Short mmCIF file of C-alpha atoms in Angstrom, two decimals:
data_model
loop_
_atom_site.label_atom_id
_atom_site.label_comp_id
_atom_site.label_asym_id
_atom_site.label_seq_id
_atom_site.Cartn_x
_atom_site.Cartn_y
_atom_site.Cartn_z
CA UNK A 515 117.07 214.56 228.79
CA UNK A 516 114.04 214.88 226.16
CA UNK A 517 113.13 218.53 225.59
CA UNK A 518 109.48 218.70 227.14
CA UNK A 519 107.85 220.65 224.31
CA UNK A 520 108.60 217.44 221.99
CA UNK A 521 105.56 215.13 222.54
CA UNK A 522 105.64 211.70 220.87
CA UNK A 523 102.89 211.38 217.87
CA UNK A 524 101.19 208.79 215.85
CA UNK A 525 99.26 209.54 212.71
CA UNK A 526 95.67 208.43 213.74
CA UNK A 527 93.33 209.57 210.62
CA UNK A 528 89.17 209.16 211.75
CA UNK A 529 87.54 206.37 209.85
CA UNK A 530 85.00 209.43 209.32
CA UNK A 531 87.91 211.18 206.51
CA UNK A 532 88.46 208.28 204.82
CA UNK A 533 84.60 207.28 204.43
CA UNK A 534 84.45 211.44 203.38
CA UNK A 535 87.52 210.78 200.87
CA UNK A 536 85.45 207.51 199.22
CA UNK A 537 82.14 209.51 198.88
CA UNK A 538 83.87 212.19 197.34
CA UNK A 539 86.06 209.66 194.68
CA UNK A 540 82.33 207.88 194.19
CA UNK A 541 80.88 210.85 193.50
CA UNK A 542 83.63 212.84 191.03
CA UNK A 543 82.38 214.67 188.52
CA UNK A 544 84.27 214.32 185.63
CA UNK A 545 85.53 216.58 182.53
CA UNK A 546 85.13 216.02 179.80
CA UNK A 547 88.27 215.64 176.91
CA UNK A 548 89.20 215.67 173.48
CA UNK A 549 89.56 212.71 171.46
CA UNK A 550 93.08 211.23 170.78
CA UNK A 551 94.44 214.09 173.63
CA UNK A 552 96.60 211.57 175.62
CA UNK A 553 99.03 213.59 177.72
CA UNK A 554 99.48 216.46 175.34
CA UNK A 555 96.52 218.56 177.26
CA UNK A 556 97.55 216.99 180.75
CA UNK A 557 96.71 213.55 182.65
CA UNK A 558 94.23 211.56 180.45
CA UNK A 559 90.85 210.60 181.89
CA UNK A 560 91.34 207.01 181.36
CA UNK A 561 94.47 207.36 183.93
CA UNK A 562 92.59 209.77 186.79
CA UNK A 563 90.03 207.02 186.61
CA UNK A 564 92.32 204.36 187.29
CA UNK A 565 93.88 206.28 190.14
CA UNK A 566 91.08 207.26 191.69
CA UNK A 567 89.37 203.78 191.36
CA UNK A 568 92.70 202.22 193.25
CA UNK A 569 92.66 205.34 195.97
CA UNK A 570 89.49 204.14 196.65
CA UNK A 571 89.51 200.52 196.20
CA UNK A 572 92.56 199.23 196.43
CA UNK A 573 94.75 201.42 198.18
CA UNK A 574 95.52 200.39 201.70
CA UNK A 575 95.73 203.52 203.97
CA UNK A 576 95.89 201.61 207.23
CA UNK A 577 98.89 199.58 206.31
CA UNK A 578 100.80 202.88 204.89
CA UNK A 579 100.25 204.39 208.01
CA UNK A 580 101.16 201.46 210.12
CA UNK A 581 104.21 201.68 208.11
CA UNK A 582 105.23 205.11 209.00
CA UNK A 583 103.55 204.61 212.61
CA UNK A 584 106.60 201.93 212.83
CA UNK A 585 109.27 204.89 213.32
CA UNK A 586 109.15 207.38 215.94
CA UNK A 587 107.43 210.46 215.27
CA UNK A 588 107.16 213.54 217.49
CA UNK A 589 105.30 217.01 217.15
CA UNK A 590 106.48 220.24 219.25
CA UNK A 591 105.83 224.07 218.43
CA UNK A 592 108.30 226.42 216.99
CA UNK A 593 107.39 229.87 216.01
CA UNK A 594 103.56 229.22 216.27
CA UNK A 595 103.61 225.98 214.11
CA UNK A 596 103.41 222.88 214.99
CA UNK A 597 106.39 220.76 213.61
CA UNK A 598 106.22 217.23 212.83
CA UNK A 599 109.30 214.75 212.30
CA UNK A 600 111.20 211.69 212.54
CA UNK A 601 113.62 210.86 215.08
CA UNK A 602 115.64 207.85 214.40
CA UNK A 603 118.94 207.17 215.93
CA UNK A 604 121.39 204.77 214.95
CA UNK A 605 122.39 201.95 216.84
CA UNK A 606 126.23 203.37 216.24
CA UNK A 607 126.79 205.63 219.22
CA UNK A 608 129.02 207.65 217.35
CA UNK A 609 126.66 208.37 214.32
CA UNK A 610 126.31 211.67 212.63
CA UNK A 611 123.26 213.58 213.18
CA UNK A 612 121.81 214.14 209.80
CA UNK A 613 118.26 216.45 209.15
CA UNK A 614 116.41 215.19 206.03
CA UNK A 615 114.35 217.86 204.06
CA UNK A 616 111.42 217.19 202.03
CA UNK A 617 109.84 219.28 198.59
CA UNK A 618 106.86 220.09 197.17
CA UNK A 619 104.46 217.96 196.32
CA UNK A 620 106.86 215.48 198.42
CA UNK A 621 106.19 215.04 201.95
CA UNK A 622 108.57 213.23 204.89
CA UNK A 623 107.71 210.19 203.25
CA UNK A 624 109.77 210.35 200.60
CA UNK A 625 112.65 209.67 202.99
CA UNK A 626 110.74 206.00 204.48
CA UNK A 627 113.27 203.86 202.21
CA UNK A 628 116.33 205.71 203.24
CA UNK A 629 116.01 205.67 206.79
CA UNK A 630 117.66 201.98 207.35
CA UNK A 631 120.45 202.36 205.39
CA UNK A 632 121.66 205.55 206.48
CA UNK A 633 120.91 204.69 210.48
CA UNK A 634 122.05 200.96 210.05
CA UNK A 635 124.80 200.69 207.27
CA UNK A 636 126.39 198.01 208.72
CA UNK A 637 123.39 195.73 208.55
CA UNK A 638 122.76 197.02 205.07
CA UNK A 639 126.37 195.88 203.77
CA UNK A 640 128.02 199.02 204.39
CA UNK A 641 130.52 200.44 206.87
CA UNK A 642 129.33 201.18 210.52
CA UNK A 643 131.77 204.59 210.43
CA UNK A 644 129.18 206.00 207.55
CA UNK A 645 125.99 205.86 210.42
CA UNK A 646 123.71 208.77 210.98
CA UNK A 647 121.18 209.86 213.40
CA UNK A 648 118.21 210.68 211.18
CA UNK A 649 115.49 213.52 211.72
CA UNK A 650 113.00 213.84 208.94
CA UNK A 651 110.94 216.97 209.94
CA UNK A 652 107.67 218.19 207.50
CA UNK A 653 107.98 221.65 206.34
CA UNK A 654 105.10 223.46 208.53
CA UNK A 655 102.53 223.49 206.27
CA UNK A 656 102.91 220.00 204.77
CA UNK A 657 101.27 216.73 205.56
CA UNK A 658 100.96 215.73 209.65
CA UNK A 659 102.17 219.48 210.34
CA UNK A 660 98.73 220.85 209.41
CA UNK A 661 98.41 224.40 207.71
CA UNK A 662 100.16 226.81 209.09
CA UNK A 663 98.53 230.29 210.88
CA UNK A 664 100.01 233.31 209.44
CA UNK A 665 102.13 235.11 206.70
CA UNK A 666 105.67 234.78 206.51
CA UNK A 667 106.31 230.43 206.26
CA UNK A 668 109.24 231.05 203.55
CA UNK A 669 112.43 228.84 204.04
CA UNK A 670 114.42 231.06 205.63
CA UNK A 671 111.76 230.94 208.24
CA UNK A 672 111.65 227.05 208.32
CA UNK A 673 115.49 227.05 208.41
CA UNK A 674 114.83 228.46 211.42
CA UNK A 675 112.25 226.74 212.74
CA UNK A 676 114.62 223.61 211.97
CA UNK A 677 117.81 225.09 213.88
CA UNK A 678 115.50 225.16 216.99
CA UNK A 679 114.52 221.59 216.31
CA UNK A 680 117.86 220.43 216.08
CA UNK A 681 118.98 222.27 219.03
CA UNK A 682 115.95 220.48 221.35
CA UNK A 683 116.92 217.83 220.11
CA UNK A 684 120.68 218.02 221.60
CA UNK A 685 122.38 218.29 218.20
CA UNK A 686 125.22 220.53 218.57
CA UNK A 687 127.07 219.39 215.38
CA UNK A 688 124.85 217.99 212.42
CA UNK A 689 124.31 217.73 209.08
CA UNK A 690 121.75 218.42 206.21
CA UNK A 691 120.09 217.12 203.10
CA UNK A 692 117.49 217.86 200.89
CA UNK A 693 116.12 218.39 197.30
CA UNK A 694 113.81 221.01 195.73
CA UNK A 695 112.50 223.25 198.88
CA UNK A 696 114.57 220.88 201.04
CA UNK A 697 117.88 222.25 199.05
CA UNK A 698 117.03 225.63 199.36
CA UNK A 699 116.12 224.94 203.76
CA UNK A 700 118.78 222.70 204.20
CA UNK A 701 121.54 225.71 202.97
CA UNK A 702 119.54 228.28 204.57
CA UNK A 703 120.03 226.20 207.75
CA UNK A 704 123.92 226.90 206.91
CA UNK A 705 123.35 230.06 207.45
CA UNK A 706 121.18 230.14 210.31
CA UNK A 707 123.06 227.87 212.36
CA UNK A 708 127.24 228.17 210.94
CA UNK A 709 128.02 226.50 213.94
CA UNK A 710 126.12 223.71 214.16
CA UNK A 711 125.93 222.75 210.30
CA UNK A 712 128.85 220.61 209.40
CA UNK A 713 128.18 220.07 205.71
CA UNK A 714 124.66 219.86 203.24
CA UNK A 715 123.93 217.72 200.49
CA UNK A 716 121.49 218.21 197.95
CA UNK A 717 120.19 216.98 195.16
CA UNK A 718 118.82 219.94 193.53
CA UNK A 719 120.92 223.07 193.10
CA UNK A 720 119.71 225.44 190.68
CA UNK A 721 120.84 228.59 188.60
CA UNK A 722 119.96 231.14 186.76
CA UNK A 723 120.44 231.95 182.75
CA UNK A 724 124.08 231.68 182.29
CA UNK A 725 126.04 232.83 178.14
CA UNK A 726 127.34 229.60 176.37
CA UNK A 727 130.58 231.29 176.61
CA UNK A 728 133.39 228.27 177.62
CA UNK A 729 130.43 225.98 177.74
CA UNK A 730 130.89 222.36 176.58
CA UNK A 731 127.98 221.32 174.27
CA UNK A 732 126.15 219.38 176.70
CA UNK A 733 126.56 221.98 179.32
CA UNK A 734 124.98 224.37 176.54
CA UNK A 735 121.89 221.89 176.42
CA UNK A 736 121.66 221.97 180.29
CA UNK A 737 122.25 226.05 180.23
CA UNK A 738 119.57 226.22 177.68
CA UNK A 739 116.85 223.92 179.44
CA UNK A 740 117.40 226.05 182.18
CA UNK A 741 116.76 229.36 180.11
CA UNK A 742 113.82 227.67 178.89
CA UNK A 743 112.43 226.51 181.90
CA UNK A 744 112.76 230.34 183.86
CA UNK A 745 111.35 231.87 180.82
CA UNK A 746 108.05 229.69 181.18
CA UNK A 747 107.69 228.93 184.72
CA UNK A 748 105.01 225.86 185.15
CA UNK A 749 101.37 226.79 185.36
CA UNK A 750 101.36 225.09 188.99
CA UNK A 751 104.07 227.42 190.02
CA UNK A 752 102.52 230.82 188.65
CA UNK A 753 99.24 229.75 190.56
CA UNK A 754 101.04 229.31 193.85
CA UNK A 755 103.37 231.93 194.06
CA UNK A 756 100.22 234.60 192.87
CA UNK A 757 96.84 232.75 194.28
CA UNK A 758 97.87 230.14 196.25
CA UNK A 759 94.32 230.57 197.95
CA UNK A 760 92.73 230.00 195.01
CA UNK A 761 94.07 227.25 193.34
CA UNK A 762 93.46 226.07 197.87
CA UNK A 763 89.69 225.59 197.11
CA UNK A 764 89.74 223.32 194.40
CA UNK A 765 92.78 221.19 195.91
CA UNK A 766 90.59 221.13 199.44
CA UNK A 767 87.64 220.23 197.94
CA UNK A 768 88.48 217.55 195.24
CA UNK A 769 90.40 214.61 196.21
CA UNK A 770 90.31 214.18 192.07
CA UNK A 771 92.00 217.60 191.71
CA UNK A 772 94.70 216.97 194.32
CA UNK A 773 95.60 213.87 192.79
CA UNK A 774 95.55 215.34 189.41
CA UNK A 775 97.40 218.42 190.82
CA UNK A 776 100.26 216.05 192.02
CA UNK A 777 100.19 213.21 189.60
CA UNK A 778 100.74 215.53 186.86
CA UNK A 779 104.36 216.76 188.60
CA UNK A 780 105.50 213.38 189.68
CA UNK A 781 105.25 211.66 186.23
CA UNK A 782 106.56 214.95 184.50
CA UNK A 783 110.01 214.64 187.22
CA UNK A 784 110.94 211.35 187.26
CA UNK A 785 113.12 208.61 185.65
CA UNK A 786 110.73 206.99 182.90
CA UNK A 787 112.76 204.11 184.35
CA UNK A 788 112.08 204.77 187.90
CA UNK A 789 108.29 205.56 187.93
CA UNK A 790 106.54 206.13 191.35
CA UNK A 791 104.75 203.38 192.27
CA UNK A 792 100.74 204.38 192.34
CA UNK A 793 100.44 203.71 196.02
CA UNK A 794 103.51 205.77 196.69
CA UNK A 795 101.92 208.33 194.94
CA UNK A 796 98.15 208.10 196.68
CA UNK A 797 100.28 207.83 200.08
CA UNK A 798 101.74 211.64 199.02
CA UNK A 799 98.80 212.75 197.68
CA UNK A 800 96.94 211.31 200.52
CA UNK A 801 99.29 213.01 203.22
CA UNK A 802 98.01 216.54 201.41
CA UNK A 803 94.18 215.69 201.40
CA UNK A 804 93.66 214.10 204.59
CA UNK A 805 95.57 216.67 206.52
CA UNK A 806 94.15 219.37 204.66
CA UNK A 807 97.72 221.17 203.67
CA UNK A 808 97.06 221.87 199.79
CA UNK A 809 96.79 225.48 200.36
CA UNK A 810 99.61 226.10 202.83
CA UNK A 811 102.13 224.32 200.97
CA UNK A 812 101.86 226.04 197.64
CA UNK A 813 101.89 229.41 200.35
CA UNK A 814 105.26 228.22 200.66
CA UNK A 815 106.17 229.42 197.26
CA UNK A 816 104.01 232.57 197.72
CA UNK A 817 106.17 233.59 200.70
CA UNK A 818 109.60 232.25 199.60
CA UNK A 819 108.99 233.07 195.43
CA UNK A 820 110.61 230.55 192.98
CA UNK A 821 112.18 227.42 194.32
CA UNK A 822 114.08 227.26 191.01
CA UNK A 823 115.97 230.08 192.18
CA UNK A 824 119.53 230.06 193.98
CA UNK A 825 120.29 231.07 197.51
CA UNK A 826 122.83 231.33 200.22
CA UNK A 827 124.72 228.39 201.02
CA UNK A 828 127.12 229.59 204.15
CA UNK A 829 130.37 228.59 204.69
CA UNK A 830 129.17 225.02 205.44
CA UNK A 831 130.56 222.21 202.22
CA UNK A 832 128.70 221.68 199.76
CA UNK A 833 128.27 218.72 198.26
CA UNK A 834 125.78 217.99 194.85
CA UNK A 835 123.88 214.58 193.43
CA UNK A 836 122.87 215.60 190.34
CA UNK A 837 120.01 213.13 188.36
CA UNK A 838 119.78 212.84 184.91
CA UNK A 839 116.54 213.21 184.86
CA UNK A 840 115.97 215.95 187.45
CA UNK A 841 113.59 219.01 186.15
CA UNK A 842 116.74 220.85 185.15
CA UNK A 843 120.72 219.75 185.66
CA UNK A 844 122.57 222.64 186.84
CA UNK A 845 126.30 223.75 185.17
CA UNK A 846 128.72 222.74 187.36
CA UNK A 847 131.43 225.70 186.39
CA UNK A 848 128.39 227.99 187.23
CA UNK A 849 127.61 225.68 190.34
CA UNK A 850 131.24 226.27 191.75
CA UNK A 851 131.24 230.11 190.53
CA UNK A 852 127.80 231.10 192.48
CA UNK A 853 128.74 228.27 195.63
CA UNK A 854 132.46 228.33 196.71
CA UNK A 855 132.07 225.82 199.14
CA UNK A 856 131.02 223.26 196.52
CA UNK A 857 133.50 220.23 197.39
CA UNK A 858 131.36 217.60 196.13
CA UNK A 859 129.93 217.01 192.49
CA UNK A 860 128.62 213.64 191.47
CA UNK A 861 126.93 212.78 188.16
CA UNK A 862 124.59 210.14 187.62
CA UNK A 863 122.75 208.30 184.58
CA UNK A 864 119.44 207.90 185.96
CA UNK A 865 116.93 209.03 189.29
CA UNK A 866 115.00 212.25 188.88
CA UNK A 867 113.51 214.80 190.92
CA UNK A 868 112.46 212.56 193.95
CA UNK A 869 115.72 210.95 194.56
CA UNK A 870 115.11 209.09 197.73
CA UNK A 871 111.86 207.61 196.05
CA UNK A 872 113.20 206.83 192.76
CA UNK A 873 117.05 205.67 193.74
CA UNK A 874 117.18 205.52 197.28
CA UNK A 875 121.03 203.24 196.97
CA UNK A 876 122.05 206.12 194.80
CA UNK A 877 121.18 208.92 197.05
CA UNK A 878 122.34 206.94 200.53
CA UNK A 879 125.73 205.97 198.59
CA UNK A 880 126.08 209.49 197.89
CA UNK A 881 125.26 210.99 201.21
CA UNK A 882 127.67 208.79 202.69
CA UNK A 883 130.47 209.31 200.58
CA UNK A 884 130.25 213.23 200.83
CA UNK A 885 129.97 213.14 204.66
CA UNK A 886 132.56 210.93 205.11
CA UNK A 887 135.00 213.59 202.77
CA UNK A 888 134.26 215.95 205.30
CA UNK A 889 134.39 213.74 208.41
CA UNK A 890 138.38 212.94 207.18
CA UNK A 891 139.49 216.22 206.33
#
């Protein structure tokens, strides 16, 4: 029987926030830049312009969010915030149930393209035994969830918040994924709820600074990238995890700076091979502005601290994608050291950060092979 705190939900945005979103776009004030900058300084002008012309000229917000309207979505409280998500179950009585966390500046849509094929592998050429029951929830704070109300939203907090979930949902036994914050939640939910979580994958699992001692020269080059990247932290993550409220009034008040703020990320953590698609991009940046959640997700960072940073995994398996084009690739000696229950390693040649986006086959193919490991033993 349904829980009766879960209420069914469609996303519904007043024709009054879009015309708001076109003024604003019609009405950007532009900077100024210097001449032959192209991307050395940041986004050019010449591409915010182009973005900003399609967001509000050719990009089709009605049919994205008929799109996601097509899949049920639901909205109940936990904690004093309201959670939204995805329930799909597969036609395959016997599926697993399987949580799907989003990252930052990603939202539950990044998950759209993976939803048949992990529900409905046997009508997507694959074997009926490798079906899941899919919930895609938004981190509080992100997109259709709406800011959240008070201090203390870190991801041990939504791990939480997500054991609940599962457990009004009926889940007794399920499994996670996730990448950037939706690694770090989806092992934290390991540890919240050892008895429920049967295994995570993730496609981000990082380290810390490790010696070159033992290290294999491209495992030096990953070891160094990684020094390199904690050493200089990205400007975007020093504003949110020290003023996240005021970087919040620029992001609220410019659709321009949200995109930039966002665009700027995507383009930087991706596949050159795989590039996001501009209306996939305006539909993530668009999930931010219209439901006015620039401000509480970077709080997310402010409450947790670095999402670069390892955590507890539990005594859950573990099981790794890693992208070869991720923001950093992770040592898999040091992997194993830090994360004993690490059964799973896969490498691949291309995807990066947003690897149901960029290489949804890759990810599902993965998901399903790892589960099904664990499933046999």
């Amino acid at each position: 029987m349904p829980d009766p705190a879960i209420t069914p939900y469609r996303i519904d945005v007043p024709r009054s926030a879009l015309d708001d979103l076109h003024l604003r776009l019609a009405n950007t004030r532009w900077p100024d830049e210097v001449d032959g900058a192209a991307w050395d300084y940041g986004i050019p002008v010449s591409r915010m312009r182009e973005l900003a012309d399609h967001w509000r000229h050719g990009f089709d917000w009605r049919a994205r969010e008929a799109t996601i309207n097509a899949h049920p979505q639901f909205v109940t409280e936990i904690d004093g915030a309201t959670v939204h998500f995805l329930h799909v179950r597969s036609p395959e009585p016997d599926a697993t149930p399987l949580i799907l966390t989003h990252g930052w500046p990603g939202t539950f849509v990044e998950f759209l393209d993976v939803i048949g094929p992990l529900t409905d592998p046997g009508a997507h050429g694959a074997d009926a035994a490798d079906a899941f029951h899919v919930v895609i929830p938004s981190i509080p704070g992100f997109g259709p969830a709406g800011p959240t109300r008070e201090r203390g939203w870190d991801c041990a907090r939504v791990a939480r918040a997500f054991a609940e979930l599962m457990r009004r949902l009926g889940y007794e036994r399920y499994g996670a994924q996730g990448g950037d914050w939706g690694s770090g939640v989806s092992r934290l939910l390991a540890v919240e709820a050892p008895d429920a979580v049967i295994g995570v994958h993730v496609n981000y699992l990082p380290h810390g600074p490790v010696p070159h001692d033992g290290l294999s020269e491209s495992d030096i080059a990953r070891a160094d990238r990684i020094r390199e990247f904690l050493a200089s932290p990205p400007g975007y993550m020093r504003m949110s995890a020290t003023r996240p409220q005021t970087i919040a009034y620029s992001l609220t008040d410019s659709p321009v700076g949200q995109l930039a703020w966002i665009a700027d990320k995507t383009r930087e953590w991706t596949d050159p091979a795989h590039p996001l698609p501009d209306d996939t991009l305006l539909t993530i940046v668009s999930m931010h502005w219209l439901f006015g959640t620039a401000g509480s997700s970077a709080r997310l960072t402010f409450e947790t601290g670095s999402p670069r940073a390892g955590g507890p995994t539990g005594t859950a398996p573990l099981g790794m994608a890693v992208l070869a084009h991720d923001i950093v690739r992770p040592v898999r000696s040091v992997s194993e050291k830090a994360n004993p229950t690490l059964v799973h390693w896969s490498e691949f040649d291309e995807g990066g950060h947003f690897a149901a986006l960029e290489v949804p086959d890759l990810l599902v193919g993965d998901v399903r092979t790892f589960f099904r490991s664990i499933r046999t033993e």
